[in-house]
Coordinates of C-alpha atoms (C1' of nucleotides) in Angstrom, one line a residue:
Chain M
M183 CA 0.0 0.0 0.0
D184 CA 1.7 3.1 -1.2
K185 CA 1.1 6.8 -1.0
L186 CA -1.5 6.8 -3.8
D187 CA -3.5 4.1 -2.1
L188 CA -3.4 6.1 1.2
R189 CA -4.5 9.2 -0.6
I190 CA -7.4 7.3 -2.1
L191 CA -8.4 5.8 1.2
D192 CA -8.2 9.2 3.0
Q193 CA -10.6 10.7 0.4
L194 CA -13.0 7.7 0.5
Q195 CA -13.1 7.9 4.3
R196 CA -14.3 11.5 4.0
D197 CA -16.6 11.2 1.0
T198 CA -17.5 8.5 -1.4
S199 CA -20.0 10.5 -3.3
L200 CA -17.5 11.8 -5.8
T201 CA -17.2 10.2 -9.2
N202 CA -14.2 8.0 -10.0
Q203 CA -13.1 10.8 -12.4
A204 CA -13.1 13.5 -9.6
L205 CA -11.3 11.1 -7.3
A206 CA -8.7 10.3 -9.9
E207 CA -8.1 14.0 -10.4
Q208 CA -7.8 14.6 -6.7
V209 CA -5.1 11.9 -6.2
G210 CA -3.4 12.6 -9.4
L211 CA -4.1 9.5 -11.5
S212 CA -6.0 8.7 -14.7
P213 CA -9.6 7.4 -14.1
S214 CA -8.7 3.9 -15.2
A215 CA -5.7 3.5 -12.9
C216 CA -7.7 5.0 -10.1
L217 CA -10.5 2.6 -10.6
K218 CA -8.1 -0.3 -10.6
R219 CA -6.8 0.7 -7.2
V220 CA -10.2 1.3 -5.7
R221 CA -11.3 -2.1 -6.7
R222 CA -8.2 -3.7 -5.4
L223 CA -8.7 -2.0 -2.1
R224 CA -12.3 -3.3 -1.9
E225 CA -11.3 -6.8 -2.9
R226 CA -8.6 -6.9 -0.2
G227 CA -11.2 -5.8 2.4
I228 CA -9.3 -2.6 3.2
V229 CA -12.5 -0.8 2.2
Q230 CA -15.0 -2.8 4.1
R231 CA -18.1 -1.0 2.9
E232 CA -19.5 2.2 1.7
V233 CA -22.5 3.6 3.7
A234 CA -24.6 6.7 4.2
I235 CA -24.4 8.4 7.6
L236 CA -27.9 9.7 8.5
A237 CA -28.8 12.6 10.7
P238 CA -29.8 10.9 14.0
D239 CA -32.5 13.5 14.9
A240 CA -34.0 13.4 11.4
L241 CA -35.3 9.9 12.2
G242 CA -37.3 10.6 15.3
A243 CA -35.4 11.4 18.5
N244 CA -32.5 9.1 18.6
L245 CA -31.2 8.1 22.0
H246 CA -27.7 6.8 22.6
M247 CA -26.7 4.8 25.6
L248 CA -23.2 3.8 26.7
V249 CA -23.5 0.5 28.6
E250 CA -20.6 -0.9 30.7
V251 CA -21.1 -4.6 31.1
T252 CA -19.4 -6.8 33.7
M253 CA -19.5 -10.5 33.2
A254 CA -20.1 -13.0 36.0
R255 CA -17.1 -15.2 35.1
D256 CA -14.0 -14.8 32.8
N257 CA -14.8 -17.6 30.4
K258 CA -14.1 -17.6 26.7
T259 CA -17.1 -19.6 25.7
L260 CA -19.5 -17.3 27.7
Y261 CA -17.8 -14.3 26.2
G262 CA -18.4 -15.7 22.7
Q263 CA -22.0 -16.3 23.5
F264 CA -22.5 -12.8 24.7
I265 CA -20.8 -11.3 21.6
K266 CA -23.1 -13.3 19.4
Q267 CA -26.2 -12.0 21.2
V268 CA -24.8 -8.5 20.9
E269 CA -24.2 -8.9 17.2
A270 CA -27.7 -10.1 16.7
A271 CA -29.2 -7.2 18.6
P272 CA -29.9 -4.3 16.2
E273 CA -30.0 -1.8 19.0
V274 CA -26.3 -2.4 19.7
T275 CA -24.5 -0.3 17.2
Q276 CA -21.0 -0.8 18.7
C277 CA -19.3 -3.2 21.0
Y278 CA -15.9 -2.9 22.5
Q279 CA -14.2 -5.7 24.5
V280 CA -12.2 -3.8 27.1
T281 CA -9.7 -4.6 29.9
G282 CA -10.1 -3.7 33.5
E283 CA -13.1 -3.9 35.9
V284 CA -15.6 -3.8 33.1
D285 CA -15.6 -6.4 30.3
F286 CA -17.6 -4.8 27.5
V287 CA -18.7 -1.3 26.5
L288 CA -21.7 -1.2 24.3
V289 CA -23.2 1.7 22.3
V290 CA -26.9 1.2 22.2
S291 CA -29.0 3.4 19.8
V292 CA -32.7 3.5 20.3
P293 CA -35.6 5.9 19.5
N294 CA -36.8 6.1 23.2
M295 CA -36.5 4.8 26.7
E296 CA -39.2 2.1 26.2
S297 CA -37.1 0.6 23.4
Y298 CA -34.0 0.7 25.7
D299 CA -36.0 -1.0 28.5
R300 CA -37.1 -3.8 26.2
F301 CA -33.5 -4.2 25.0
C302 CA -32.3 -4.6 28.6
D303 CA -34.9 -7.2 29.4
R304 CA -34.3 -9.1 26.2
V305 CA -30.5 -9.1 26.1
L306 CA -28.8 -8.0 29.3
D307 CA -31.2 -9.3 32.0
A308 CA -31.8 -12.5 30.1
S309 CA -28.2 -13.5 30.1
D310 CA -26.9 -15.3 33.1
N311 CA -23.4 -14.4 32.2
V312 CA -24.0 -10.7 32.7
H313 CA -23.1 -9.9 36.3
K314 CA -24.0 -6.3 36.2
F315 CA -24.2 -3.3 33.9
R316 CA -24.1 0.5 34.2
T317 CA -25.9 2.8 31.8
L318 CA -24.7 6.2 30.9
I319 CA -27.4 8.1 29.1
S320 CA -26.2 10.3 26.3
R321 CA -28.0 13.7 26.0
K322 CA -26.1 14.5 22.8
R323 CA -23.7 12.9 20.4
T324 CA -21.4 15.8 19.7
K325 CA -19.0 14.0 17.5
F326 CA -19.4 11.0 15.2
E327 CA -16.5 10.3 12.9
T328 CA -16.1 7.1 11.1
R329 CA -12.7 8.2 9.7
L330 CA -9.6 6.4 11.1
P331 CA -6.5 8.4 11.4
L332 CA -4.0 7.4 8.7
D333 CA -1.3 9.7 9.9
I334 CA -1.3 10.6 13.6
Chain Z
M1319 CA -40.9 11.2 4.6
D1320 CA -42.9 8.3 3.4
K1321 CA -42.3 4.6 3.1
L1322 CA -40.3 4.9 -0.1
D1323 CA -37.9 7.4 1.5
L1324 CA -37.4 5.1 4.5
R1325 CA -36.7 2.2 2.1
I1326 CA -34.1 4.3 0.3
L1327 CA -32.5 5.4 3.6
D1328 CA -32.5 1.8 4.9
Q1329 CA -30.6 0.7 1.8
L1330 CA -28.2 3.6 1.7
Q1331 CA -27.3 3.0 5.4
R1332 CA -26.3 -0.5 4.4
D1333 CA -24.6 0.2 1.1
T1334 CA -24.1 3.2 -1.1
S1335 CA -22.0 1.5 -3.6
L1336 CA -24.9 0.4 -5.8
T1337 CA -25.9 2.4 -8.8
N1338 CA -28.9 4.5 -8.8
Q1339 CA -30.5 2.1 -11.2
A1340 CA -30.1 -0.8 -8.9
L1341 CA -31.3 1.2 -5.9
A1342 CA -34.4 2.3 -7.9
E1343 CA -35.2 -1.3 -8.7
Q1344 CA -34.7 -2.4 -5.0
V1345 CA -37.2 0.2 -3.7
G1346 CA -39.6 -0.1 -6.7
L1347 CA -39.1 3.3 -8.4
S1348 CA -37.9 4.5 -11.8
P1349 CA -34.3 5.7 -11.7
S1350 CA -35.3 9.3 -12.2
A1351 CA -37.8 9.3 -9.4
C1352 CA -35.4 7.5 -7.1
L1353 CA -32.6 10.0 -7.9
K1354 CA -34.9 12.9 -7.1
R1355 CA -35.6 11.5 -3.7
V1356 CA -32.0 10.7 -3.0
R1357 CA -31.0 14.2 -3.8
R1358 CA -33.8 15.7 -1.7
L1359 CA -32.7 13.6 1.2
R1360 CA -29.2 14.8 0.8
E1361 CA -30.3 18.5 0.5
R1362 CA -32.4 18.2 3.6
G1363 CA -29.4 16.8 5.5
I1364 CA -31.1 13.6 6.3
V1365 CA -28.2 11.9 4.5
Q1366 CA -25.4 13.7 6.1
R1367 CA -22.5 12.1 4.2
E1368 CA -21.4 9.1 2.3
V1369 CA -18.2 7.4 3.5
A1370 CA -16.1 4.3 3.2
I1371 CA -15.6 2.2 6.4
L1372 CA -12.0 0.9 6.4
A1373 CA -10.7 -2.2 8.1
P1374 CA -9.1 -0.9 11.3
D1375 CA -6.4 -3.5 11.4
A1376 CA -5.5 -3.0 7.7
L1377 CA -4.1 0.4 8.6
G1378 CA -1.6 -0.6 11.2
A1379 CA -2.8 -1.8 14.6
N1380 CA -5.7 0.4 15.6
L1381 CA -6.3 0.9 19.2
H1382 CA -9.7 2.2 20.6
M1383 CA -9.9 3.8 23.9
L1384 CA -13.2 4.6 25.8
V1385 CA -12.6 7.6 28.0
E1386 CA -15.0 8.8 30.7
V1387 CA -14.4 12.4 31.4
T1388 CA -15.6 14.2 34.5
M1389 CA -15.5 18.0 34.5
A1390 CA -14.5 20.2 37.4
R1391 CA -17.6 22.4 37.3
D1392 CA -21.0 22.2 35.6
N1393 CA -20.6 25.3 33.4
K1394 CA -22.0 25.7 30.0
T1395 CA -19.2 27.8 28.6
L1396 CA -16.5 25.4 29.9
Y1397 CA -18.5 22.5 28.4
G1398 CA -18.6 24.4 25.1
Q1399 CA -14.8 24.9 25.2
F1400 CA -14.2 21.3 25.9
I1401 CA -16.5 20.2 23.0
K1402 CA -14.5 22.4 20.7
Q1403 CA -11.2 20.9 21.7
V1404 CA -12.6 17.5 21.3
E1405 CA -14.0 18.4 17.9
A1406 CA -10.5 19.7 16.9
A1407 CA -8.7 16.5 18.0
P1408 CA -8.5 14.0 15.2
E1409 CA -7.9 11.1 17.7
V1410 CA -11.4 11.6 19.1
T1411 CA -13.7 9.8 16.7
Q1412 CA -16.8 10.0 18.9
C1413 CA -18.0 12.2 21.8
Y1414 CA -21.1 11.6 23.9
Q1415 CA -22.4 14.1 26.4
V1416 CA -23.9 12.0 29.2
T1417 CA -25.8 12.4 32.4
G1418 CA -24.7 11.1 35.8
E1419 CA -21.3 11.1 37.6
V1420 CA -19.5 11.2 34.3
D1421 CA -19.9 14.2 31.9
F1422 CA -18.5 12.9 28.6
V1423 CA -17.6 9.7 27.1
L1424 CA -15.1 9.8 24.3
V1425 CA -14.0 7.2 21.7
V1426 CA -10.4 7.8 21.0
S1427 CA -8.8 5.9 18.1
V1428 CA -5.0 5.8 17.8
P1429 CA -2.4 3.5 16.3
N1430 CA -0.6 2.9 19.5
M1431 CA -0.1 3.8 23.2
E1432 CA 2.3 6.6 22.5
S1433 CA -0.2 8.3 20.4
Y1434 CA -2.7 7.9 23.2
D1435 CA -0.3 9.3 25.7
R1436 CA 0.4 12.4 23.6
F1437 CA -3.4 12.9 23.1
C1438 CA -3.9 12.8 26.9
D1439 CA -1.1 15.3 27.5
R1440 CA -2.3 17.6 24.7
V1441 CA -6.1 17.5 25.3
L1442 CA -7.1 16.1 28.7
D1443 CA -4.2 17.1 31.0
A1444 CA -3.9 20.5 29.4
S1445 CA -7.6 21.4 30.1
D1446 CA -8.3 23.0 33.5
N1447 CA -11.9 22.0 33.2
V1448 CA -11.2 18.3 33.2
H1449 CA -11.4 17.1 36.8
K1450 CA -10.6 13.5 36.1
F1451 CA -10.8 10.8 33.5
R1452 CA -10.9 7.0 33.3
T1453 CA -9.7 5.1 30.4
L1454 CA -11.1 1.7 29.3
I1455 CA -8.7 0.1 26.8
S1456 CA -10.5 -1.8 24.1
R1457 CA -8.7 -5.1 23.1
K1458 CA -11.2 -5.6 20.3
R1459 CA -14.0 -3.7 18.5
T1460 CA -16.4 -6.6 18.0
K1461 CA -19.2 -4.6 16.4
F1462 CA -19.2 -1.3 14.5
E1463 CA -22.4 -0.4 12.8
T1464 CA -23.2 3.1 11.5
R1465 CA -26.7 2.1 10.7
L1466 CA -29.4 3.6 12.9
P1467 CA -32.5 1.6 13.5
L1468 CA -35.4 2.9 11.4
D1469 CA -37.9 0.6 12.8
I1470 CA -37.2 -0.8 16.3
Chain X
dC741 C1' -44.0 9.4 -11.3
dG742 C1' -42.4 7.4 -15.8
dT743 C1' -40.3 7.5 -20.6
dG744 C1' -36.7 8.3 -23.6
dA745 C1' -32.7 10.8 -25.4
dA746 C1' -28.5 13.5 -24.4
dA747 C1' -24.6 14.1 -21.4
dT748 C1' -21.4 11.7 -18.2
dA749 C1' -19.2 8.2 -16.1
dT750 C1' -17.5 3.5 -15.8
dG751 C1' -15.1 -0.4 -17.5
dT752 C1' -12.0 -2.8 -20.8
dA753 C1' -8.5 -3.6 -24.1
dT754 C1' -4.2 -2.1 -25.7
dC755 C1' 0.0 0.2 -25.7
dG756 C1' 4.0 2.4 -23.6
dT757 C1' 7.2 3.0 -19.6
Chain O
dA284 C1' 3.8 -4.2 -12.6
dC285 C1' 1.7 0.1 -13.3
dG286 C1' -0.2 4.0 -15.6
dA287 C1' -2.2 6.5 -19.9
dT288 C1' -5.1 6.7 -23.9
dA289 C1' -9.1 5.5 -26.5
dC290 C1' -13.1 3.2 -27.3
dA291 C1' -17.4 0.5 -25.9
dT292 C1' -20.8 0.0 -22.5
dA293 C1' -23.6 1.6 -18.7
dT294 C1' -25.4 5.1 -15.9
dT295 C1' -27.0 9.6 -14.7
dT296 C1' -29.7 13.4 -15.7
dC297 C1' -33.1 16.3 -17.8
dA298 C1' -37.2 17.8 -20.5
dC299 C1' -41.6 16.4 -21.3
dG300 C1' -46.0 13.8 -21.0

DNA sequence: CGTGAAATATGTATCGT
DNA sequence: ACGATACATATTTCACG
């Protein structure tokens, strides 16, 4: 992965709505050469997917919860089970497996409190593996950047 | 925003790499009608932006930190200052303003520990407003979904 | 909202470095 | 192995019904 690939990735992380022509011009390549690289980056899985980011409040109040989950036992199998449940739950938009007193941090995105309640009943309270969890209610998501730093 | 718009948004949240033609077919519209709606959704800001999601590990080890920040005083101006600093810091990929003992939760994405250290020095330790912070180190990001639930 | 034609962009083959 | 040019195919975009 050379400088040109990094330039392409940097641009695609910011905006994929440009045409291949415009992208090629930006990074200093011919359209065909640029397209070849973009396709290769997709094939290699470096570009995982291309998605639209929607305004959270345009879709009915959107509520974000940060949930710190502590498991009952440190057991790989139980961890795997929990991760599967989390992956299957559409309310969980992010899951981080962390070190320390807490085992997981979830970002849960729901339209309202009732939805969050139902999620807790269905996923967290229903699991024997979950020892306890603490919810931090987000009043506002002031930054949401999908871009990863390529250069820090 | 009717059913057709929601169907379009649902698809765009999953994948924007399809052509307008394919999208139109999916949602049951002619290409021109579909394009008009997509453009309107962009103009209204409901579609904020279109981006590529990159594989975090394809770009050198990517380390995610969850940082709980507690402010020294509950002061709107100081909060605003902190939010500005956070917005300016490329390491901070997400910021949630939360209620409870903690005031903010940040997601900080860096290539390694040294980068995180530098970030702490530059942003967190340098700010008088920050009373204390707790870092949860993520070993693994097991789920990362930008999609917001349109229907839960 | 759909149709069809003009304007643009994408994709491919080939050549040159 | 990679990029540029040119040509064929596909898509976007717009005027009109």
